[in-house]
mmCIF file of C-alpha atoms and ligand atoms in Angstrom:
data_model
loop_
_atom_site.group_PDB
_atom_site.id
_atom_site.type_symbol
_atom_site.label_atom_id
_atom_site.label_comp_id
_atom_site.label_asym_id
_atom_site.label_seq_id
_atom_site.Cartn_x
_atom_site.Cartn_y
_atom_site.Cartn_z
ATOM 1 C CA UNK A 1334 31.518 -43.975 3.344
ATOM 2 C CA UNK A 1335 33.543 -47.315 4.766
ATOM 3 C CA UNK A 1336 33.419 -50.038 1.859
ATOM 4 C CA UNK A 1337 31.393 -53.035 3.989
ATOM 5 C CA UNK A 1338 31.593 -56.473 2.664
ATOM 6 C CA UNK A 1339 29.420 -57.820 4.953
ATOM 7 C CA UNK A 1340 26.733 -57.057 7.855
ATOM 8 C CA UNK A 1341 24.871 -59.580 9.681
ATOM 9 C CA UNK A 1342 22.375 -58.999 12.523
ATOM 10 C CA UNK A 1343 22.362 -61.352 15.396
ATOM 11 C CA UNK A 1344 21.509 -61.516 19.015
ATOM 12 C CA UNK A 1345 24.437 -59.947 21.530
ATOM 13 C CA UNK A 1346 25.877 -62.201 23.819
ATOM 14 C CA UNK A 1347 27.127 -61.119 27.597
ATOM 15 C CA UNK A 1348 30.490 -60.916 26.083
ATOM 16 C CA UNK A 1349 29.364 -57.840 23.999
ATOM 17 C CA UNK A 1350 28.520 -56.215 26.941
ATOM 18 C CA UNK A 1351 31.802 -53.938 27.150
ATOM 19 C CA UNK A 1352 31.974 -53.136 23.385
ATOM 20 C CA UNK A 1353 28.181 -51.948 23.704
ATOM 21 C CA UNK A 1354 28.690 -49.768 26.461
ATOM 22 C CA UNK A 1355 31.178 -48.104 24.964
ATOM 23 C CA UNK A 1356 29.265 -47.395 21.938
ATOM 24 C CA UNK A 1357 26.710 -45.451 24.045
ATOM 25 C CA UNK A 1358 28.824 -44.172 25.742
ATOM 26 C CA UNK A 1359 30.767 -42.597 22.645
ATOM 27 C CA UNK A 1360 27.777 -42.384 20.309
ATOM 28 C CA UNK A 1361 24.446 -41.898 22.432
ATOM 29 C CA UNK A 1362 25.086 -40.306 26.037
ATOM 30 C CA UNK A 1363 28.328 -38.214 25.109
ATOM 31 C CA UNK A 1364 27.951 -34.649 27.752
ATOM 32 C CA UNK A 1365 25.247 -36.354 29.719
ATOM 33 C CA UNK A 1366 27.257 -38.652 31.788
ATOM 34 C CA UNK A 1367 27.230 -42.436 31.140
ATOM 35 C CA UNK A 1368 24.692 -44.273 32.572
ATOM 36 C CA UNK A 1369 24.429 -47.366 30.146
ATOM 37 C CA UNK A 1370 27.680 -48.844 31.772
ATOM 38 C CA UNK A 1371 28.859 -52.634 31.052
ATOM 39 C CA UNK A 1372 26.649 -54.441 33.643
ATOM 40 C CA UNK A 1373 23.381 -52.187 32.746
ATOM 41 C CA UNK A 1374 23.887 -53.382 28.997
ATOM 42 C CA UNK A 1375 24.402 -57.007 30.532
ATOM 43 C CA UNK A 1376 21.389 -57.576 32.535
ATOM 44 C CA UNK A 1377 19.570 -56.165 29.312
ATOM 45 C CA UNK A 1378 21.181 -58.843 27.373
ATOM 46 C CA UNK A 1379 20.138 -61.513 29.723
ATOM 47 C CA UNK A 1380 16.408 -60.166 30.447
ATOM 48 C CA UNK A 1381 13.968 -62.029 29.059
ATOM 49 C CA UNK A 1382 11.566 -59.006 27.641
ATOM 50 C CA UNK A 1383 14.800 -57.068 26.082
ATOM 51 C CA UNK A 1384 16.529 -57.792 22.797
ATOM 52 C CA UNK A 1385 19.648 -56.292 22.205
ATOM 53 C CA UNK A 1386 20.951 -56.564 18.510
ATOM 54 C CA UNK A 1387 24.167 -56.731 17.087
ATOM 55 C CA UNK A 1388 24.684 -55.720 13.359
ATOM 56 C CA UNK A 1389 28.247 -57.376 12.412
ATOM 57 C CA UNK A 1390 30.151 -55.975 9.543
ATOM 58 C CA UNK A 1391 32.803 -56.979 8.176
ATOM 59 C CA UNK A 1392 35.442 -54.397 7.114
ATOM 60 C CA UNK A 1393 39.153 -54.373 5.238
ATOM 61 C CA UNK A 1394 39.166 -58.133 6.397
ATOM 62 C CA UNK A 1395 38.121 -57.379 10.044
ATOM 63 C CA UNK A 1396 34.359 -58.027 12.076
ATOM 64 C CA UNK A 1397 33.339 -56.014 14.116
ATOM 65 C CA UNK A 1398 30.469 -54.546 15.711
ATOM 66 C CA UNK A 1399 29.291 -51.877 13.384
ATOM 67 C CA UNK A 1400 26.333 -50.974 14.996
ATOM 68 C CA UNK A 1401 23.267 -52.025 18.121
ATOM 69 C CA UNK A 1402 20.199 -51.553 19.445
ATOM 70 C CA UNK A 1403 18.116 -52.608 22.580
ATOM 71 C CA UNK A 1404 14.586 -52.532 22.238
ATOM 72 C CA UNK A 1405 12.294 -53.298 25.362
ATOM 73 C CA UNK A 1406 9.350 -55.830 25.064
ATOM 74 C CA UNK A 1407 6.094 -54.736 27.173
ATOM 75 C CA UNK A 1408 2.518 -56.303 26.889
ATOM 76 C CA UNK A 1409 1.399 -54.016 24.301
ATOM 77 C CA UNK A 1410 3.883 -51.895 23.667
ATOM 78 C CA UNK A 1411 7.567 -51.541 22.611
ATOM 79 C CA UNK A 1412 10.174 -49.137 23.451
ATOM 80 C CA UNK A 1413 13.435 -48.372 21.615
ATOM 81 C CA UNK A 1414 16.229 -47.677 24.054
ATOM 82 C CA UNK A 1415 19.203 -47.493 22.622
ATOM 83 C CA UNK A 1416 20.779 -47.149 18.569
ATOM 84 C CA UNK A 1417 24.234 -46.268 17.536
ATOM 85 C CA UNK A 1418 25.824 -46.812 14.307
ATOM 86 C CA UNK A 1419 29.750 -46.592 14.191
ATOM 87 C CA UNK A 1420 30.402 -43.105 12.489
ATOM 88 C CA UNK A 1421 32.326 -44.434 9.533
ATOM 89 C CA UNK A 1422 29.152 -47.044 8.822
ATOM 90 C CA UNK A 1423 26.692 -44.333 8.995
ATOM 91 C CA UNK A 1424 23.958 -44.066 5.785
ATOM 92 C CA UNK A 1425 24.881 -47.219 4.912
ATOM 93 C CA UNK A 1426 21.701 -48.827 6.325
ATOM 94 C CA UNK A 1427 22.910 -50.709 9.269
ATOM 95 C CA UNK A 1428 20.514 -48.612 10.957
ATOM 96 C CA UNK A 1429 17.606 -49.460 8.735
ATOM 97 C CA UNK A 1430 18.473 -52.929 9.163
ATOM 98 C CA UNK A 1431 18.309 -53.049 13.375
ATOM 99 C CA UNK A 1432 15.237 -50.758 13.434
ATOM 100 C CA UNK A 1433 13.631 -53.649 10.581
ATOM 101 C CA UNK A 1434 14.374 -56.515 12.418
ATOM 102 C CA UNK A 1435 13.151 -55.019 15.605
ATOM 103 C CA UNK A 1436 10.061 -53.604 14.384
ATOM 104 C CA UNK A 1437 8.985 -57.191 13.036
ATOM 105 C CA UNK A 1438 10.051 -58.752 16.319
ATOM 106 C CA UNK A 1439 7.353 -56.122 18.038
ATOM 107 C CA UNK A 1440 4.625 -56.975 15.116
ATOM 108 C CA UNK A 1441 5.405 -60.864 16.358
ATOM 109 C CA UNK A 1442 5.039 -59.600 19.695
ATOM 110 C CA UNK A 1443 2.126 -57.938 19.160
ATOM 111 C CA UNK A 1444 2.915 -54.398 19.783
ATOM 112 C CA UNK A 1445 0.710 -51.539 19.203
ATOM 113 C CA UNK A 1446 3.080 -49.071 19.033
ATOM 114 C CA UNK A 1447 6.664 -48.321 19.745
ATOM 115 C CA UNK A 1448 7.811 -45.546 21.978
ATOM 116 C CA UNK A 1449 11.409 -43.425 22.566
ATOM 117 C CA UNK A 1450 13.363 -40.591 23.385
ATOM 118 C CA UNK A 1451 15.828 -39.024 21.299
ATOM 119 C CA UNK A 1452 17.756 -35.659 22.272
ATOM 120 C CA UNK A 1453 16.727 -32.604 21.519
ATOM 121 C CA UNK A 1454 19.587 -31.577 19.667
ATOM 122 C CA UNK A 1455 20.050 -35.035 17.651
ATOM 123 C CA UNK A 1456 18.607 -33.181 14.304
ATOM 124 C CA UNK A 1457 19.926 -36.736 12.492
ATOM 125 C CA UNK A 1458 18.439 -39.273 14.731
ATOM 126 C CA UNK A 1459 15.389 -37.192 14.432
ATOM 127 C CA UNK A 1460 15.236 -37.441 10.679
ATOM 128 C CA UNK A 1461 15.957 -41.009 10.878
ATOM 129 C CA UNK A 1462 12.988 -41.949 12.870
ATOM 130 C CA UNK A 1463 10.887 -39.870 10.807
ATOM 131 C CA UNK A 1464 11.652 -41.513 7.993
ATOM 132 C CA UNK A 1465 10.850 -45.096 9.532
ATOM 133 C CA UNK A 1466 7.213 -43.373 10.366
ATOM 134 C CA UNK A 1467 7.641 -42.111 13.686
ATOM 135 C CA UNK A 1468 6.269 -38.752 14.818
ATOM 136 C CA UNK A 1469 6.894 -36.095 17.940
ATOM 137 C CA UNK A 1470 4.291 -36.654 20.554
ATOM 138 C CA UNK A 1471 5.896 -34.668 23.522
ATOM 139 C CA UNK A 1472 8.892 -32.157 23.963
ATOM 140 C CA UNK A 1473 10.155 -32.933 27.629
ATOM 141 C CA UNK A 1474 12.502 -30.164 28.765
ATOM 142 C CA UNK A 1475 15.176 -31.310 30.922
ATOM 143 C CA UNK A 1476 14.747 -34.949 30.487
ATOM 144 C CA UNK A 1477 18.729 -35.560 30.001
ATOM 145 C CA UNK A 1478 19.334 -34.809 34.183
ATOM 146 C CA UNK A 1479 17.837 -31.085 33.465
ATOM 147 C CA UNK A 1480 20.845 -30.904 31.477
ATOM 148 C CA UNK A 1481 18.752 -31.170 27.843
ATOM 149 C CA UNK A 1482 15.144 -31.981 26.375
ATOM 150 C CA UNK A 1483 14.323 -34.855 24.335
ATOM 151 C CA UNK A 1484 11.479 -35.210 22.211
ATOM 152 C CA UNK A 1485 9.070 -38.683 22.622
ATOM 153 C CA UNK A 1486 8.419 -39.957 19.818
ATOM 154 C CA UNK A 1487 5.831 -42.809 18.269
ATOM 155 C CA UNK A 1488 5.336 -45.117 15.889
ATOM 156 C CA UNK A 1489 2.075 -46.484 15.504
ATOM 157 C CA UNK A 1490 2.661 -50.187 13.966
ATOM 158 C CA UNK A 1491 -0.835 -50.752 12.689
ATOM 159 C CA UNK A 1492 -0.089 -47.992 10.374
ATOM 160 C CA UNK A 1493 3.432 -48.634 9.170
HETATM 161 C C1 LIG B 957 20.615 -42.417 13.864
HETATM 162 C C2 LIG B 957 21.547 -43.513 13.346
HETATM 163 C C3 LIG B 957 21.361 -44.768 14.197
HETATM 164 C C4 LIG B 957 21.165 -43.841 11.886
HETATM 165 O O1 LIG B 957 21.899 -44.999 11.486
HETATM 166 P P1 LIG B 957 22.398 -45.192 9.960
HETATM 167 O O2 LIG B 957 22.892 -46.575 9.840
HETATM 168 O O3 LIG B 957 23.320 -44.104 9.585
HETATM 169 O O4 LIG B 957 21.033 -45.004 9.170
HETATM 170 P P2 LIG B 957 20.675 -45.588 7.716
HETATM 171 O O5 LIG B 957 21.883 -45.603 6.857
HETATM 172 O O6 LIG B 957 19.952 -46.872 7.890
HETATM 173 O O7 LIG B 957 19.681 -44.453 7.211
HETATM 174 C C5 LIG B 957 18.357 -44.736 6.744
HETATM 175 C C6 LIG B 957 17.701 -43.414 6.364
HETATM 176 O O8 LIG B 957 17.513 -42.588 7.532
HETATM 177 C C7 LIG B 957 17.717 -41.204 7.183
HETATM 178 N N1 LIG B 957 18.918 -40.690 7.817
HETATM 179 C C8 LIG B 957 19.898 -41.399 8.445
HETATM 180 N N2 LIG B 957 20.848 -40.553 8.902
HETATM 181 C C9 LIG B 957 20.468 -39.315 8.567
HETATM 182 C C10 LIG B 957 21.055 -38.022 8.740
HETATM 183 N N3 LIG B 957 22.254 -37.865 9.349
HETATM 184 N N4 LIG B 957 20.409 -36.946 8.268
HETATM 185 C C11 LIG B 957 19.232 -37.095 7.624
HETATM 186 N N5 LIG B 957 18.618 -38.296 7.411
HETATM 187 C C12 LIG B 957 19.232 -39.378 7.879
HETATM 188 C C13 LIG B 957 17.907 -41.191 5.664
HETATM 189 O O9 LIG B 957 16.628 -41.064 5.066
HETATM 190 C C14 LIG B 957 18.516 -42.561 5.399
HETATM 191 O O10 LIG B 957 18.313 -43.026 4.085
HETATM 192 P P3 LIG B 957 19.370 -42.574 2.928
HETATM 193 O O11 LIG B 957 20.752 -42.786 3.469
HETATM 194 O O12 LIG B 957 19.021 -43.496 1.808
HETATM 195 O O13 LIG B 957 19.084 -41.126 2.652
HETATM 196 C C15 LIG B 957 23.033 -43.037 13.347
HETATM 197 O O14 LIG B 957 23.107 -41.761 12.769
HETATM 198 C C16 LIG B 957 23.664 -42.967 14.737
HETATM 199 O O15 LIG B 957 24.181 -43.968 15.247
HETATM 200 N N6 LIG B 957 23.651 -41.779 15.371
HETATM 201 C C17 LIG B 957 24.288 -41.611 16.694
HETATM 202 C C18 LIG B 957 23.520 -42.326 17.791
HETATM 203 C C19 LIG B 957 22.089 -41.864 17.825
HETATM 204 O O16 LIG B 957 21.790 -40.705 17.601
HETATM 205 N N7 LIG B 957 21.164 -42.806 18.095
HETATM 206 C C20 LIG B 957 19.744 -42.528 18.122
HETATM 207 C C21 LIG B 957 19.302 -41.978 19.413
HETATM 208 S S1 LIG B 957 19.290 -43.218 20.682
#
């Protein structure tokens, strides 16, 4: 695992737009096309009921973006859209961290629940979100642009 020195979670800022992108496009969407493109991840970061979170890290003496998330903000509901960790910062709870911060935010908010979809395949993802109380409601074949299922999964926040 990367030695971090430091990680701080903040709000992105348009300018983060690119960097973003290319994290989904690397981490999340890899063999289902790209569809979370700079401008997409912009307007997010500029709409009022989105946050998109930056976890900063600091490593050998250089910050960077070490990992994101975008998390939609709905009446009573919340839904997770996006989370990447850069692979060399993985298990070192950036992850955690985001999906804390963001699950308070929808408490504030006050969320009921929070909803996403995670690939079929993503066995880690998965275990991550299972671990942070979130449970399989659905199996949607096809979801990815018929080219792979995802599962929907929950998290009820008046029980975590
Ligand atoms: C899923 C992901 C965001 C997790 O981020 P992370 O920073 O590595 O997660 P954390 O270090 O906070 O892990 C917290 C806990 O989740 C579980 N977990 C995380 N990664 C796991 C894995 N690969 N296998 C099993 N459990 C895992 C563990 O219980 C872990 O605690 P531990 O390290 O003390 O055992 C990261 O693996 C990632 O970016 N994957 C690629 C993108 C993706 O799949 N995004 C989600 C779908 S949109």
């Amino acid at each position: 695992m990367a030695q971090l020195t430091t990680c701080e979670i903040r709000l992105a800022r348009t300018r983060d737009a690119s960097v973003l992108a290319h994290m989904s496009r690397d981490y999340i969407e890899h063999g289902l096309g790209w569809r979370w493109r700079p401008l997409l991840i912009r307007e997010k970061i500029l709409a009022a009921e989105t946050v998109v979170l930056i976890a900063d890290v600091v490593l050998a003496g250089e910050r960077l973006i070490g990992g994101f998330a975008a998390m939609d903000f709905g009446q009573d509901q919340a839904i997770l859209s996006l989370l990447a960790v850069r692979p060399n910062l993985r298990r070192s709870g950036i992850g955690a961290r985001l999906l804390g911060w963001l699950h308070e935010t929808a408490r504030v908010a006050g969320c009921f629940d929070i909803e996403l979809q995670v690939r079929a395949g993503n066995t880690a993802a998965h275990e991550f979100y299972e671990k942070f109380g979130y449970r399989v409601v659905a199996h949607l074949p096809g979801y990815y642009s018929g080219k792979e299922a995802a599962y929907h999964m929950t998290l009820s926040l008046a029980k975590s």
